[in-house]
């Protein structure tokens, strides 16, 4: 009996001795597992938070890009409208310029036609006066008022001046050799004669000048039109009209008899 009790006590002690370490090992494992579970839960929470932030930033970026695209489209549309308005304005300006040019050309043609008609009437009146009373219209060369210039060839707009008389009316008024007379007394030479000949127009215009009365002579010089006031004078024998000043040798006229002193 005692032996059996002793064996039972020994076995019980052994069992109790083995049970204690096993329980301790189980508690450590459970604590480690709990720590790993907590860490994993924290990592998963941080990951979800990071995903949430990334998604938020992505949406904000998309909204910013959409707003920028709308602004770009608006700017492009405004630029397109501005270019269209500029194109329409240029077209309107060109049309207006063309209309004004056409009106100006029409007015010039009418002026030329009117001037030619006036010249024709003046010639008829002059011929009528000459036929009725030649003494009342005619005068000698010495009594005729002149400008004091030597005329050369004529072109489509005027008559070239080959020289001016020293201290003559033209020189005192500022007319120079090489100038082209394009108008006299408000008459455009090319439009005064029906044929459009400037030299013929000048001869017609000279009929109306009077000694001592200023007359506007329009000359073309260096592509510019200059209006000069000239006071015609009557020629005097052996006076200033007998000498002509040529700063340089004048060009030869195209045909004999075209150099005229007036």
mmCIF file of C-alpha atoms in Angstrom:
data_model
loop_
_atom_site.group_PDB
_atom_site.id
_atom_site.type_symbol
_atom_site.label_atom_id
_atom_site.label_comp_id
_atom_site.label_asym_id
_atom_site.label_seq_id
_atom_site.Cartn_x
_atom_site.Cartn_y
_atom_site.Cartn_z
ATOM 1 C CA UNK A 1 0.000 0.000 0.000
ATOM 2 C CA UNK A 2 2.735 2.358 0.865
ATOM 3 C CA UNK A 3 4.605 1.472 -2.270
ATOM 4 C CA UNK A 4 1.570 2.151 -4.363
ATOM 5 C CA UNK A 5 0.982 5.474 -2.729
ATOM 6 C CA UNK A 6 4.582 6.357 -3.241
ATOM 7 C CA UNK A 7 4.383 5.529 -6.925
ATOM 8 C CA UNK A 8 1.233 7.520 -7.283
ATOM 9 C CA UNK A 9 2.860 10.507 -5.605
ATOM 10 C CA UNK A 10 5.907 10.189 -7.826
ATOM 11 C CA UNK A 11 3.889 10.013 -11.017
ATOM 12 C CA UNK A 12 1.788 12.957 -9.883
ATOM 13 C CA UNK A 13 4.888 14.999 -9.213
ATOM 14 C CA UNK A 14 6.290 14.110 -12.589
ATOM 15 C CA UNK A 15 3.047 15.066 -14.287
ATOM 16 C CA UNK A 16 2.889 18.327 -12.441
ATOM 17 C CA UNK A 17 6.533 19.023 -13.307
ATOM 18 C CA UNK A 18 5.965 18.522 -17.048
ATOM 19 C CA UNK A 19 2.696 20.502 -17.110
ATOM 20 C CA UNK A 20 4.181 23.749 -15.832
ATOM 21 C CA UNK A 21 6.725 24.338 -18.725
ATOM 22 C CA UNK A 22 4.137 23.513 -21.365
ATOM 23 C CA UNK A 23 1.746 26.134 -19.995
ATOM 24 C CA UNK A 24 4.521 28.758 -19.968
ATOM 25 C CA UNK A 25 5.455 28.015 -23.597
ATOM 26 C CA UNK A 26 1.840 28.341 -24.693
ATOM 27 C CA UNK A 27 1.473 31.807 -23.140
ATOM 28 C CA UNK A 28 4.559 33.175 -24.963
ATOM 29 C CA UNK A 29 3.323 31.896 -28.301
ATOM 30 C CA UNK A 30 -0.054 33.451 -27.728
ATOM 31 C CA UNK A 31 1.558 36.793 -26.839
ATOM 32 C CA UNK A 32 3.757 36.683 -29.959
ATOM 33 C CA UNK A 33 0.778 35.829 -32.133
ATOM 34 C CA UNK A 34 -1.195 38.686 -30.595
ATOM 35 C CA UNK A 35 1.694 41.097 -31.266
ATOM 36 C CA UNK A 36 1.946 39.932 -34.885
ATOM 37 C CA UNK A 37 -1.818 40.273 -35.289
ATOM 38 C CA UNK A 38 -1.727 43.805 -33.890
ATOM 39 C CA UNK A 39 1.189 44.767 -36.153
ATOM 40 C CA UNK A 40 -0.563 43.326 -39.196
ATOM 41 C CA UNK A 41 -3.746 45.200 -38.271
ATOM 42 C CA UNK A 42 -1.736 48.444 -37.969
ATOM 43 C CA UNK A 43 -0.046 47.859 -41.322
ATOM 44 C CA UNK A 44 -3.362 47.133 -42.975
ATOM 45 C CA UNK A 45 -4.815 50.317 -41.479
ATOM 46 C CA UNK A 46 -1.841 52.408 -42.695
ATOM 47 C CA UNK A 47 -2.110 50.838 -46.151
ATOM 48 C CA UNK A 48 -5.819 51.640 -46.390
ATOM 49 C CA UNK A 49 -5.129 55.209 -45.242
ATOM 50 C CA UNK A 50 -2.379 55.585 -47.856
ATOM 51 C CA UNK A 51 -4.714 54.280 -50.561
ATOM 52 C CA UNK A 52 -7.346 56.734 -49.456
ATOM 53 C CA UNK A 53 -4.881 59.668 -49.676
ATOM 54 C CA UNK A 54 -3.644 58.562 -53.095
ATOM 55 C CA UNK A 55 -7.195 58.285 -54.382
ATOM 56 C CA UNK A 56 -8.005 61.757 -53.030
ATOM 57 C CA UNK A 57 -4.929 63.276 -54.670
ATOM 58 C CA UNK A 58 -5.766 61.519 -57.944
ATOM 59 C CA UNK A 59 -9.258 62.979 -57.943
ATOM 60 C CA UNK A 60 -7.907 66.458 -57.155
ATOM 61 C CA UNK A 61 -5.384 66.147 -59.994
ATOM 62 C CA UNK A 62 -8.102 65.061 -62.409
ATOM 63 C CA UNK A 63 -10.273 68.015 -61.333
ATOM 64 C CA UNK A 64 -7.344 70.412 -61.846
ATOM 65 C CA UNK A 65 -6.608 68.945 -65.275
ATOM 66 C CA UNK A 66 -10.264 69.224 -66.279
ATOM 67 C CA UNK A 67 -10.394 72.858 -65.176
ATOM 68 C CA UNK A 68 -7.174 73.626 -67.086
ATOM 69 C CA UNK A 69 -8.581 71.930 -70.185
ATOM 70 C CA UNK A 70 -11.756 74.016 -69.978
ATOM 71 C CA UNK A 71 -9.729 77.219 -69.583
ATOM 72 C CA UNK A 72 -7.563 76.247 -72.567
ATOM 73 C CA UNK A 73 -10.642 75.609 -74.680
ATOM 74 C CA UNK A 74 -12.114 78.973 -73.656
ATOM 75 C CA UNK A 75 -8.857 80.767 -74.505
ATOM 76 C CA UNK A 76 -8.698 78.977 -77.859
ATOM 77 C CA UNK A 77 -12.284 79.941 -78.624
ATOM 78 C CA UNK A 78 -11.649 83.584 -77.682
ATOM 79 C CA UNK A 79 -8.554 83.673 -79.895
ATOM 80 C CA UNK A 80 -10.535 82.159 -82.759
ATOM 81 C CA UNK A 81 -13.286 84.770 -82.366
ATOM 82 C CA UNK A 82 -10.665 87.531 -82.207
ATOM 83 C CA UNK A 83 -9.014 86.296 -85.418
ATOM 84 C CA UNK A 84 -12.391 86.126 -87.141
ATOM 85 C CA UNK A 85 -13.200 89.685 -86.053
ATOM 86 C CA UNK A 86 -9.815 90.887 -87.313
ATOM 87 C CA UNK A 87 -10.382 89.124 -90.632
ATOM 88 C CA UNK A 88 -13.805 90.719 -91.006
ATOM 89 C CA UNK A 89 -12.390 94.130 -90.081
ATOM 90 C CA UNK A 90 -9.583 93.786 -92.657
ATOM 91 C CA UNK A 91 -12.062 92.705 -95.305
ATOM 92 C CA UNK A 92 -14.325 95.665 -94.517
ATOM 93 C CA UNK A 93 -11.359 98.052 -94.597
ATOM 94 C CA UNK A 94 -10.189 96.658 -97.942
ATOM 95 C CA UNK A 95 -13.683 96.984 -99.380
ATOM 96 C CA UNK A 96 -13.930 100.576 -98.130
ATOM 97 C CA UNK A 97 -10.516 101.434 -99.582
ATOM 98 C CA UNK A 98 -11.496 99.891 -102.922
ATOM 99 C CA UNK A 99 -14.742 101.872 -102.913
ATOM 100 C CA UNK A 100 -12.935 105.126 -102.108
ATOM 101 C CA UNK A 101 -10.337 104.426 -104.798
ATOM 102 C CA UNK A 102 -13.072 103.806 -107.336
ATOM 103 C CA UNK A 103 -14.858 107.007 -106.332
ATOM 104 C CA UNK A 104 -11.592 108.952 -106.579
ATOM 105 C CA UNK A 105 -10.865 107.530 -110.021
ATOM 106 C CA UNK A 106 -14.386 108.369 -111.126
ATOM 107 C CA UNK A 107 -14.015 111.928 -109.808
ATOM 108 C CA UNK A 108 -10.708 112.316 -111.641
ATOM 109 C CA UNK A 109 -12.249 111.128 -114.884
ATOM 110 C CA UNK A 110 -15.128 113.539 -114.463
ATOM 111 C CA UNK A 111 -12.691 116.378 -113.677
ATOM 112 C CA UNK A 112 -10.654 115.616 -116.780
ATOM 113 C CA UNK A 113 -13.784 115.490 -118.909
ATOM 114 C CA UNK A 114 -15.032 118.764 -117.435
ATOM 115 C CA UNK A 115 -11.645 120.433 -117.925
ATOM 116 C CA UNK A 116 -11.549 119.321 -121.539
ATOM 117 C CA UNK A 117 -15.036 120.655 -122.099
ATOM 118 C CA UNK A 118 -14.077 123.985 -120.545
ATOM 119 C CA UNK A 119 -10.975 124.103 -122.741
ATOM 120 C CA UNK A 120 -13.067 123.456 -125.808
ATOM 121 C CA UNK A 121 -15.481 126.257 -124.867
ATOM 122 C CA UNK A 122 -12.568 128.600 -124.168
ATOM 123 C CA UNK A 123 -11.067 127.892 -127.572
ATOM 124 C CA UNK A 124 -14.383 128.536 -129.271
ATOM 125 C CA UNK A 125 -14.781 131.817 -127.389
ATOM 126 C CA UNK A 126 -11.223 132.829 -128.265
ATOM 127 C CA UNK A 127 -11.748 132.052 -131.934
ATOM 128 C CA UNK A 128 -15.022 133.998 -131.902
ATOM 129 C CA UNK A 129 -13.292 137.013 -130.362
ATOM 130 C CA UNK A 130 -10.429 136.796 -132.821
ATOM 131 C CA UNK A 131 -12.738 136.620 -135.805
ATOM 132 C CA UNK A 132 -14.891 139.534 -134.595
ATOM 133 C CA UNK A 133 -12.118 141.871 -133.557
ATOM 134 C CA UNK A 134 -8.586 140.661 -134.074
ATOM 135 C CA UNK A 135 -7.135 143.834 -132.607
ATOM 136 C CA UNK A 136 -8.935 143.339 -129.323
ATOM 137 C CA UNK A 137 -7.455 139.847 -128.858
ATOM 138 C CA UNK A 138 -4.074 139.898 -130.540
ATOM 139 C CA UNK A 139 -0.946 141.399 -129.112
ATOM 140 C CA UNK A 140 2.687 141.446 -130.019
ATOM 141 C CA UNK A 141 5.235 139.091 -128.595
ATOM 142 C CA UNK A 142 6.745 141.906 -126.581
ATOM 143 C CA UNK A 143 3.397 142.664 -124.872
ATOM 144 C CA UNK A 144 2.630 139.103 -123.894
ATOM 145 C CA UNK A 145 3.092 138.318 -120.149
ATOM 146 C CA UNK A 146 5.517 135.470 -119.577
ATOM 147 C CA UNK A 147 6.774 133.284 -116.719
ATOM 148 C CA UNK A 148 10.442 133.282 -117.713
ATOM 149 C CA UNK A 149 11.048 129.582 -118.356
ATOM 150 C CA UNK A 150 12.363 127.457 -121.225
ATOM 151 C CA UNK A 151 10.062 124.502 -121.921
ATOM 152 C CA UNK A 152 11.190 121.112 -123.136
ATOM 153 C CA UNK A 153 9.417 117.834 -123.762
ATOM 154 C CA UNK A 154 6.007 117.034 -122.319
ATOM 155 C CA UNK A 155 4.968 113.730 -120.770
ATOM 156 C CA UNK A 156 1.590 112.405 -119.690
ATOM 157 C CA UNK A 157 1.379 114.727 -116.670
ATOM 158 C CA UNK A 158 3.343 117.902 -117.425
ATOM 159 C CA UNK A 159 5.963 119.874 -119.305
ATOM 160 C CA UNK A 160 9.638 119.806 -118.367
ATOM 161 C CA UNK A 161 11.487 123.049 -117.624
ATOM 162 C CA UNK A 162 14.896 123.134 -119.338
ATOM 163 C CA UNK A 163 15.928 126.479 -117.862
ATOM 164 C CA UNK A 164 14.793 129.654 -116.084
ATOM 165 C CA UNK A 165 15.541 133.273 -116.932
ATOM 166 C CA UNK A 166 17.825 135.038 -114.415
ATOM 167 C CA UNK A 167 15.815 137.154 -111.990
ATOM 168 C CA UNK A 168 12.673 136.315 -113.978
ATOM 169 C CA UNK A 169 9.245 135.659 -112.476
ATOM 170 C CA UNK A 170 9.763 131.882 -112.344
ATOM 171 C CA UNK A 171 13.183 132.060 -110.710
ATOM 172 C CA UNK A 172 11.990 134.565 -108.107
ATOM 173 C CA UNK A 173 9.068 132.255 -107.299
ATOM 174 C CA UNK A 174 11.407 129.299 -106.743
ATOM 175 C CA UNK A 175 10.917 127.331 -109.981
ATOM 176 C CA UNK A 176 14.001 125.331 -110.905
ATOM 177 C CA UNK A 177 15.464 123.665 -113.949
ATOM 178 C CA UNK A 178 14.240 120.080 -114.166
ATOM 179 C CA UNK A 179 10.835 120.808 -112.623
ATOM 180 C CA UNK A 180 7.726 119.647 -114.459
ATOM 181 C CA UNK A 181 4.837 122.107 -114.755
ATOM 182 C CA UNK A 182 1.698 120.036 -114.140
ATOM 183 C CA UNK A 183 -0.885 122.767 -113.516
ATOM 184 C CA UNK A 184 -1.256 126.510 -114.123
ATOM 185 C CA UNK A 185 -3.847 128.695 -112.444
ATOM 186 C CA UNK A 186 -5.620 125.646 -111.048
ATOM 187 C CA UNK A 187 -5.830 123.957 -114.464
ATOM 188 C CA UNK A 188 -4.388 120.468 -114.719
ATOM 189 C CA UNK A 189 -2.426 120.603 -117.981
ATOM 190 C CA UNK A 190 -3.066 117.003 -118.976
ATOM 191 C CA UNK A 191 -6.814 117.559 -118.563
ATOM 192 C CA UNK A 192 -7.064 121.050 -120.095
ATOM 193 C CA UNK A 193 -6.733 119.959 -123.716
ATOM 194 C CA UNK A 194 -9.097 117.379 -125.221
ATOM 195 C CA UNK A 195 -6.167 115.381 -126.547
ATOM 196 C CA UNK A 196 -4.618 115.155 -123.078
ATOM 197 C CA UNK A 197 -1.402 116.804 -124.309
ATOM 198 C CA UNK A 198 0.181 118.706 -121.422
ATOM 199 C CA UNK A 199 2.015 121.183 -123.669
ATOM 200 C CA UNK A 200 -1.204 122.091 -125.484
ATOM 201 C CA UNK A 201 -2.911 122.425 -122.122
ATOM 202 C CA UNK A 202 -0.168 124.789 -120.956
ATOM 203 C CA UNK A 203 -0.580 126.965 -124.061
ATOM 204 C CA UNK A 204 -4.318 127.183 -123.368
ATOM 205 C CA UNK A 205 -3.759 128.040 -119.700
ATOM 206 C CA UNK A 206 -1.208 130.733 -120.624
ATOM 207 C CA UNK A 207 -3.914 132.610 -122.540
ATOM 208 C CA UNK A 208 -5.548 133.597 -119.249
ATOM 209 C CA UNK A 209 -2.524 134.906 -117.371
ATOM 210 C CA UNK A 210 -2.111 138.646 -116.941
ATOM 211 C CA UNK A 211 0.940 140.713 -116.198
ATOM 212 C CA UNK A 212 1.251 141.683 -112.550
ATOM 213 C CA UNK A 213 -1.449 139.244 -111.364
ATOM 214 C CA UNK A 214 -0.086 136.274 -109.353
ATOM 215 C CA UNK A 215 -0.852 132.835 -110.741
ATOM 216 C CA UNK A 216 -0.310 129.484 -109.016
ATOM 217 C CA UNK A 217 2.111 127.237 -110.902
ATOM 218 C CA UNK A 218 2.121 123.626 -109.692
ATOM 219 C CA UNK A 219 5.381 121.792 -110.389
ATOM 220 C CA UNK A 220 6.510 118.240 -109.751
ATOM 221 C CA UNK A 221 9.944 117.919 -108.172
ATOM 222 C CA UNK A 222 11.445 114.721 -106.748
ATOM 223 C CA UNK A 223 8.045 112.989 -106.814
ATOM 224 C CA UNK A 224 6.520 115.856 -104.815
ATOM 225 C CA UNK A 225 3.990 118.453 -105.964
ATOM 226 C CA UNK A 226 4.857 122.068 -105.084
ATOM 227 C CA UNK A 227 2.550 125.057 -105.573
ATOM 228 C CA UNK A 228 4.403 128.314 -106.295
ATOM 229 C CA UNK A 229 2.990 131.820 -106.805
ATOM 230 C CA UNK A 230 4.435 133.462 -109.938
ATOM 231 C CA UNK A 231 3.792 137.070 -111.026
ATOM 232 C CA UNK A 232 3.956 137.146 -114.869
ATOM 233 C CA UNK A 233 5.787 140.047 -116.482
ATOM 234 C CA UNK A 234 5.606 141.591 -119.941
ATOM 235 C CA UNK A 235 8.654 140.991 -122.084
ATOM 236 C CA UNK A 236 10.893 143.980 -122.641
ATOM 237 C CA UNK A 237 13.393 144.318 -125.488
ATOM 238 C CA UNK A 238 16.900 143.300 -124.417
ATOM 239 C CA UNK A 239 15.525 142.524 -120.950
ATOM 240 C CA UNK A 240 15.842 139.491 -118.714
ATOM 241 C CA UNK A 241 14.078 137.260 -121.260
ATOM 242 C CA UNK A 242 17.047 137.447 -123.655
ATOM 243 C CA UNK A 243 19.307 135.465 -121.329
ATOM 244 C CA UNK A 244 18.470 132.020 -119.949
ATOM 245 C CA UNK A 245 20.334 130.443 -117.050
ATOM 246 C CA UNK A 246 21.211 126.727 -117.346
ATOM 247 C CA UNK A 247 22.808 125.341 -114.143
ATOM 248 C CA UNK A 248 23.743 122.327 -116.274
ATOM 249 C CA UNK A 249 23.369 121.483 -119.923
ATOM 250 C CA UNK A 250 19.671 120.840 -120.650
ATOM 251 C CA UNK A 251 18.499 117.628 -122.265
ATOM 252 C CA UNK A 252 18.000 117.797 -125.993
ATOM 253 C CA UNK A 253 14.313 117.948 -126.917
ATOM 254 C CA UNK A 254 12.807 115.067 -128.806
ATOM 255 C CA UNK A 255 12.151 117.054 -131.930
ATOM 256 C CA UNK A 256 13.049 120.525 -133.287
ATOM 257 C CA UNK A 257 10.749 123.348 -132.382
ATOM 258 C CA UNK A 258 9.651 121.870 -129.039
ATOM 259 C CA UNK A 259 11.808 124.238 -126.941
ATOM 260 C CA UNK A 260 9.617 127.221 -126.130
ATOM 261 C CA UNK A 261 10.212 130.300 -123.995
ATOM 262 C CA UNK A 262 7.178 131.477 -121.997
#
